[in-house]
PDB file of C-alpha atoms and ligand atoms in Angstrom:
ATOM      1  CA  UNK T  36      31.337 -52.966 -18.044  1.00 69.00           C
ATOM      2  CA  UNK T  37      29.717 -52.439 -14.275  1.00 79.00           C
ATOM      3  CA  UNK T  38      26.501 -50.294 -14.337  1.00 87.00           C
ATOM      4  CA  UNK T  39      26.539 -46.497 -13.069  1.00 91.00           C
ATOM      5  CA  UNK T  40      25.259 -46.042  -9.003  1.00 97.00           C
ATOM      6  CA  UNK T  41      21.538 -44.869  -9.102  1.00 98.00           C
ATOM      7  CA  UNK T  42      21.107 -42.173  -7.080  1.00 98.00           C
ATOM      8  CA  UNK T  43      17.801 -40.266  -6.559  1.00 98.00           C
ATOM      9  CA  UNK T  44      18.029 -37.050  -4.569  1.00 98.00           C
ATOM     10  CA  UNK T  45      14.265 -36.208  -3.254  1.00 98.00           C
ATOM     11  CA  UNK T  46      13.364 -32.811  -2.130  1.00 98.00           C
ATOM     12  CA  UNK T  47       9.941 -31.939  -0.310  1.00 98.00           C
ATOM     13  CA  UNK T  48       7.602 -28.868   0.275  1.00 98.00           C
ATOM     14  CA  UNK T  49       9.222 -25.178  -0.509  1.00 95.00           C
ATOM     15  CA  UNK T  50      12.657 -26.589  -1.724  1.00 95.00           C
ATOM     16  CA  UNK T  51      11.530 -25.249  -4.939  1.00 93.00           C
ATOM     17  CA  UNK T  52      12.017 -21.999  -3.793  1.00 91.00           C
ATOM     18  CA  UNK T  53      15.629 -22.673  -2.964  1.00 90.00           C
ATOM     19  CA  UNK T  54      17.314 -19.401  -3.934  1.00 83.00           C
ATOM     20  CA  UNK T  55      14.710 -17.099  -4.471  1.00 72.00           C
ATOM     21  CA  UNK T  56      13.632 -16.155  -0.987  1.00 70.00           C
ATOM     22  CA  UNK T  57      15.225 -16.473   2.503  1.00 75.00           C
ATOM     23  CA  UNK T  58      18.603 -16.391   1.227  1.00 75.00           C
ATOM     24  CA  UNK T  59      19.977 -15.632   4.762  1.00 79.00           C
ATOM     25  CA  UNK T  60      18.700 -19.145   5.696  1.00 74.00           C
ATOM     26  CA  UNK T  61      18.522 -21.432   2.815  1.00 76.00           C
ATOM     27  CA  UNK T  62      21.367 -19.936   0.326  1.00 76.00           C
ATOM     28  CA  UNK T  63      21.098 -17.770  -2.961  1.00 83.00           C
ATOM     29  CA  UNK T  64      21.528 -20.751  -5.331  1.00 90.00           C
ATOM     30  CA  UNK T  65      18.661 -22.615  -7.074  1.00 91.00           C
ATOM     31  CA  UNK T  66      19.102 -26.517  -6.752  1.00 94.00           C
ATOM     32  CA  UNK T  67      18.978 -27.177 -10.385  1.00 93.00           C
ATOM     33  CA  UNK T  68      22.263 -24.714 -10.467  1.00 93.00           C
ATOM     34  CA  UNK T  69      23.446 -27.048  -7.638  1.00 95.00           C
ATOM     35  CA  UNK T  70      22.289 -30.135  -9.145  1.00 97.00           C
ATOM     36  CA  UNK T  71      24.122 -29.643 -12.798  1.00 96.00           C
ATOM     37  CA  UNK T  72      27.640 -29.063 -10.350  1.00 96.00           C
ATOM     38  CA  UNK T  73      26.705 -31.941  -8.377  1.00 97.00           C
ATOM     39  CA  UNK T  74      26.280 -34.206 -11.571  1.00 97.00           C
ATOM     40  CA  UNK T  75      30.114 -33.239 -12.470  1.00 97.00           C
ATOM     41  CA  UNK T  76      31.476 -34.060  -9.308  1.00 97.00           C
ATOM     42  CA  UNK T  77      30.147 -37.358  -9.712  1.00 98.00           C
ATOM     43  CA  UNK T  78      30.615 -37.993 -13.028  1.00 96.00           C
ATOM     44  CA  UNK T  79      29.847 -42.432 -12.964  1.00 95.00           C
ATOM     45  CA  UNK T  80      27.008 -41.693 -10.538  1.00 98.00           C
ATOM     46  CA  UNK T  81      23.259 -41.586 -12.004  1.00 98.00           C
ATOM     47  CA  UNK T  82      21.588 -38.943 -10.199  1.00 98.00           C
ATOM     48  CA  UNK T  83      17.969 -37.946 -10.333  1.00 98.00           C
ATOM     49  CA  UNK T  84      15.839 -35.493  -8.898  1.00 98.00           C
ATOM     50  CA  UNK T  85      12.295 -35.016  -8.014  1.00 98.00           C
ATOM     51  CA  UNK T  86      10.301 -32.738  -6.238  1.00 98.00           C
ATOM     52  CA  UNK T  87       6.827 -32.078  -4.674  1.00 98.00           C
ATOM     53  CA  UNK T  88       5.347 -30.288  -2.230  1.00 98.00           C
ATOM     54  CA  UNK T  89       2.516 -33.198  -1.699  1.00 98.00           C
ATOM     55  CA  UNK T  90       3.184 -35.916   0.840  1.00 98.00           C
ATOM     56  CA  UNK T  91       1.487 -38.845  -0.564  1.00 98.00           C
ATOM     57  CA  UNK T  92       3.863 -37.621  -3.709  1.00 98.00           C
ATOM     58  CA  UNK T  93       6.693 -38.080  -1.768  1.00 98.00           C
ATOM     59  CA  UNK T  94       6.014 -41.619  -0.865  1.00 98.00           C
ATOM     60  CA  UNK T  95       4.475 -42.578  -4.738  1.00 98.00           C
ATOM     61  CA  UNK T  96       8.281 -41.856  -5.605  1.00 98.00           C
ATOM     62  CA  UNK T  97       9.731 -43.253  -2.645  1.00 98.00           C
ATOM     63  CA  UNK T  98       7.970 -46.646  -3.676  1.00 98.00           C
ATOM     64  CA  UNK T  99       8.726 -46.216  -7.624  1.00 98.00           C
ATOM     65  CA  UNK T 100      12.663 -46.248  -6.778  1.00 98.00           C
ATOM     66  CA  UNK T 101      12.913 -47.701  -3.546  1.00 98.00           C
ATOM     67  CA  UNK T 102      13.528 -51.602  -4.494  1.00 98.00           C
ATOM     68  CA  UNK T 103      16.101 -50.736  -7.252  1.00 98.00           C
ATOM     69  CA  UNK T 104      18.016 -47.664  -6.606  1.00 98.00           C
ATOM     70  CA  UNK T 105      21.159 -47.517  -4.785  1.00 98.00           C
ATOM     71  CA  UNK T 106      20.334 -44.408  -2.746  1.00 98.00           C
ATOM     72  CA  UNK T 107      17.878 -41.976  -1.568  1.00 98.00           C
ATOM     73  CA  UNK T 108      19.151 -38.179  -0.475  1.00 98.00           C
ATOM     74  CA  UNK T 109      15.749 -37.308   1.160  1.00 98.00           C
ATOM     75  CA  UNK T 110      15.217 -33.873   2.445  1.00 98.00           C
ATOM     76  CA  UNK T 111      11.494 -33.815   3.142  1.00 98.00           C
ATOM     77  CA  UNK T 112      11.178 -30.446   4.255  1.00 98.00           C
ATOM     78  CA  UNK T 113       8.960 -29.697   6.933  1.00 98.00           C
ATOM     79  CA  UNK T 114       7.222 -33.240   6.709  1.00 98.00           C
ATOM     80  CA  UNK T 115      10.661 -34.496   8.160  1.00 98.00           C
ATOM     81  CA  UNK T 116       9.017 -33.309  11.108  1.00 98.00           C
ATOM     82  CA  UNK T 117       5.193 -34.152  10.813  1.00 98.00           C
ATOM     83  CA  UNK T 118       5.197 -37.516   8.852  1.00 98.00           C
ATOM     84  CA  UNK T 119       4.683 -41.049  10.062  1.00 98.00           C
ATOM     85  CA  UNK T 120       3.914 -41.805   6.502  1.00 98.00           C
ATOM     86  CA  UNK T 121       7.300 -40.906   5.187  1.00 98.00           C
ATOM     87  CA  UNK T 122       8.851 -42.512   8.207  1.00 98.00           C
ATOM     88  CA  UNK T 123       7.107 -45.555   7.037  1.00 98.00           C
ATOM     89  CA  UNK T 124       7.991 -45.310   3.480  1.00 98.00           C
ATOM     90  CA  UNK T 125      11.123 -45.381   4.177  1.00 98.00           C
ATOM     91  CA  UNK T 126      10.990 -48.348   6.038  1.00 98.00           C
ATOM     92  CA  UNK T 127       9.132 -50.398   3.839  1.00 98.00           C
ATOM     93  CA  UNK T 128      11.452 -50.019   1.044  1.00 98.00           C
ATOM     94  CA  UNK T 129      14.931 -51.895   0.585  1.00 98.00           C
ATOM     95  CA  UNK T 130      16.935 -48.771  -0.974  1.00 98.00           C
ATOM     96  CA  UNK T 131      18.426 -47.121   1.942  1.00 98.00           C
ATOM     97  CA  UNK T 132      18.207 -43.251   2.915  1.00 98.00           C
ATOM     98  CA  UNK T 133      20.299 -41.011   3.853  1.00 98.00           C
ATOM     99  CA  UNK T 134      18.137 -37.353   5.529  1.00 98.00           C
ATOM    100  CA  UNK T 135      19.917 -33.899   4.452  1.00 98.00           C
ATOM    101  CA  UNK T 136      18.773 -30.459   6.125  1.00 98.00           C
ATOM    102  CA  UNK T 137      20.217 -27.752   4.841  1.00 96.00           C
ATOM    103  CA  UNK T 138      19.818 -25.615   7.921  1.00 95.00           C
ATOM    104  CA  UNK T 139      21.111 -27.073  11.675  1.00 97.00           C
ATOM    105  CA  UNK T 140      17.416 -27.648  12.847  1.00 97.00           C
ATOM    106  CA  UNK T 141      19.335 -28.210  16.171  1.00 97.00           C
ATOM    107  CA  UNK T 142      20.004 -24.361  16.046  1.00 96.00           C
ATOM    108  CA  UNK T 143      16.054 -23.608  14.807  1.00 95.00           C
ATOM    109  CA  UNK T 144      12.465 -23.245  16.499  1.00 95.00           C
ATOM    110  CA  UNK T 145      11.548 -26.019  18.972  1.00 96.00           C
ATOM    111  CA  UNK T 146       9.542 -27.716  16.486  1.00 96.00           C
ATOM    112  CA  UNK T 147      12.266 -28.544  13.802  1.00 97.00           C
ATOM    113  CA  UNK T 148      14.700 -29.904  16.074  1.00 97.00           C
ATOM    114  CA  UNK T 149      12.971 -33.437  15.900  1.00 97.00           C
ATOM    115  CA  UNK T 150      12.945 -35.209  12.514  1.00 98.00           C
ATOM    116  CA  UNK T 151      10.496 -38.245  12.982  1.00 98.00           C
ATOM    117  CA  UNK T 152      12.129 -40.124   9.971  1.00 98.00           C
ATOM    118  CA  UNK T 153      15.503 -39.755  11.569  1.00 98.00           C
ATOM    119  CA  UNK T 154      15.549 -43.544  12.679  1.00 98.00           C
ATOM    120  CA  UNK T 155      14.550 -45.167  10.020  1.00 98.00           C
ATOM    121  CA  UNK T 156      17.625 -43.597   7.777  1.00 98.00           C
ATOM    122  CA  UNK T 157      20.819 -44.783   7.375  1.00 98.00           C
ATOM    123  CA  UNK T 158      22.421 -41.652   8.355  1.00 98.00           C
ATOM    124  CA  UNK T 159      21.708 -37.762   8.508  1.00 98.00           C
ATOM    125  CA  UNK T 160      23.364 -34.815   7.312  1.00 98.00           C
ATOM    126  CA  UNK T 161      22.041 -31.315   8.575  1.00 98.00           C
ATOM    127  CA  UNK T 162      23.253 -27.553   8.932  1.00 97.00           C
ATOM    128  CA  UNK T 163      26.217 -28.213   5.949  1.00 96.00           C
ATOM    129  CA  UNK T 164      24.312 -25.999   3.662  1.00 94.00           C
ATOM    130  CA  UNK T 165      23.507 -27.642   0.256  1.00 95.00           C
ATOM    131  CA  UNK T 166      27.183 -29.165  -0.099  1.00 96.00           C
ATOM    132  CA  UNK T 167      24.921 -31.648   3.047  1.00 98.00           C
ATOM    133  CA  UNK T 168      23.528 -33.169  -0.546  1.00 98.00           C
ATOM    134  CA  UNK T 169      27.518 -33.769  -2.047  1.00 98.00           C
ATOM    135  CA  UNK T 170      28.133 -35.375   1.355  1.00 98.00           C
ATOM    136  CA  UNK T 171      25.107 -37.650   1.281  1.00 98.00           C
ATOM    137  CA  UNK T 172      25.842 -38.922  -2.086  1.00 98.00           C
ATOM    138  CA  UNK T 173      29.435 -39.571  -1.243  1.00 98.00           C
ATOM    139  CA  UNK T 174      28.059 -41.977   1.849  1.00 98.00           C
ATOM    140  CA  UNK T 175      26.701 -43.636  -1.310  1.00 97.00           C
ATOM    141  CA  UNK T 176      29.634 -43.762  -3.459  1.00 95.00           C
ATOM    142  CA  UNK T 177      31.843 -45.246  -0.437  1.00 82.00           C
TER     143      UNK T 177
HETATM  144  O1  CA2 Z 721      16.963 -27.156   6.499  1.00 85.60           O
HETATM  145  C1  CA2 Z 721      16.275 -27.839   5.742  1.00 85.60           C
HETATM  146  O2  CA2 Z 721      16.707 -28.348   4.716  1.00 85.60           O
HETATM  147  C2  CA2 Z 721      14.781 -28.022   6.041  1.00 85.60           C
HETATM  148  O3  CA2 Z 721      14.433 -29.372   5.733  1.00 85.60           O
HETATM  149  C3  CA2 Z 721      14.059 -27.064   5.137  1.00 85.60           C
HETATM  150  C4  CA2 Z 721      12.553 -27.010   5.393  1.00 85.60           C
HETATM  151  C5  CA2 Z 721      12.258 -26.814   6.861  1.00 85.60           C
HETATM  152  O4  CA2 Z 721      10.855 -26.919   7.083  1.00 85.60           O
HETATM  153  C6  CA2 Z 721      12.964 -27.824   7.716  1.00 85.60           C
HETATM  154  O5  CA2 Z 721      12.687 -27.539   9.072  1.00 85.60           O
HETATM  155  C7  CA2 Z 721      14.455 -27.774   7.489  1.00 85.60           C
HETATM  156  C8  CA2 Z 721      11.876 -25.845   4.686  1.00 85.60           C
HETATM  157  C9  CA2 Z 721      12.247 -25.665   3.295  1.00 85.60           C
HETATM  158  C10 CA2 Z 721      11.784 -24.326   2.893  1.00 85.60           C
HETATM  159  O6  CA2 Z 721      12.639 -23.950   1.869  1.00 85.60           O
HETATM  160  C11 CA2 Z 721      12.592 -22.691   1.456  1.00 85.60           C
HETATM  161  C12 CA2 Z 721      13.584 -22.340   0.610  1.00 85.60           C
HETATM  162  C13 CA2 Z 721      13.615 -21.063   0.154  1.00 85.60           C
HETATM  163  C14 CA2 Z 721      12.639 -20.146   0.525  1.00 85.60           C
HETATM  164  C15 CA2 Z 721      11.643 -20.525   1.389  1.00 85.60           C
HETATM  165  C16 CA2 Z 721      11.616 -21.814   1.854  1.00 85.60           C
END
């Protein structure tokens, strides 16, 4: 019997609050609602989730799954735009990553529209609302 796809899906600072304020930006669902739909549409597909709001956090779990997972959904938040550190956590490790905004930073403040993590991903999904995640993990799947 082949072994189930790993799949980790990592969010970063304030995507906790996903669906309980700025609903005109960032949607009225909570990503655990999303999560338990997203687990059914890929039904042979392992797929965890973790979330912090601390950088070095971010990278502990990038290292922890990075040489044995099949995939990384990263959407790191406002860090995407700050952090070398994640940018380099994501190249050190083996277990490629695919970025997901929710929002079109293209279409946001000056300051979003530049992720610094952007080249070290495989490829990046932004502005499809939370079904960016579904797309991501279907890259995966392929
Ligand atoms: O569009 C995205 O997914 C972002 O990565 C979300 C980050 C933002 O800093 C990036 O520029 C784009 C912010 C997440 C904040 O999430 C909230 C969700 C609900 C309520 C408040 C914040």
């Amino acid at each position: 019997m082949t072994k189930n796809m790993k799949i980790i899906i990592i969010n970063g600072p304030n995507l906790n609050l996903l669906g309980v304020r700025q609903p005109d930006v960032y949607g009225d669902r909570t990503f655990e609602d999303y999560l338990a739909e997203l687990k059914t549409t890929f039904p042979h597909v392992d797929i965890d989730y973790y979330q912090s709001n601390v950088e070095g956090e971010i990278i502990n779990k990038m290292h922890e799954v990075g040489f044995s997972y099949d995939g990384i959904v990263l959407n790191a938040g406002g860090y995407s735009h700050t952090s070398v550190a994640i940018h380099d956590a994501i190249a050190s490790i083996t277990t490629p990553v695919v970025e997901v905004h929710i929002s079109n930073i293209y279409a946001r403040e000056e300051y979003r529209r530049h992720s610094l993590l952007s080249d070290a991903c495989k490829g990046v999904i932004c502005g499809m609302g939370l079904d960016g995640y579904r797309m991501a993990v279907e890259s995966f799947v392929q």
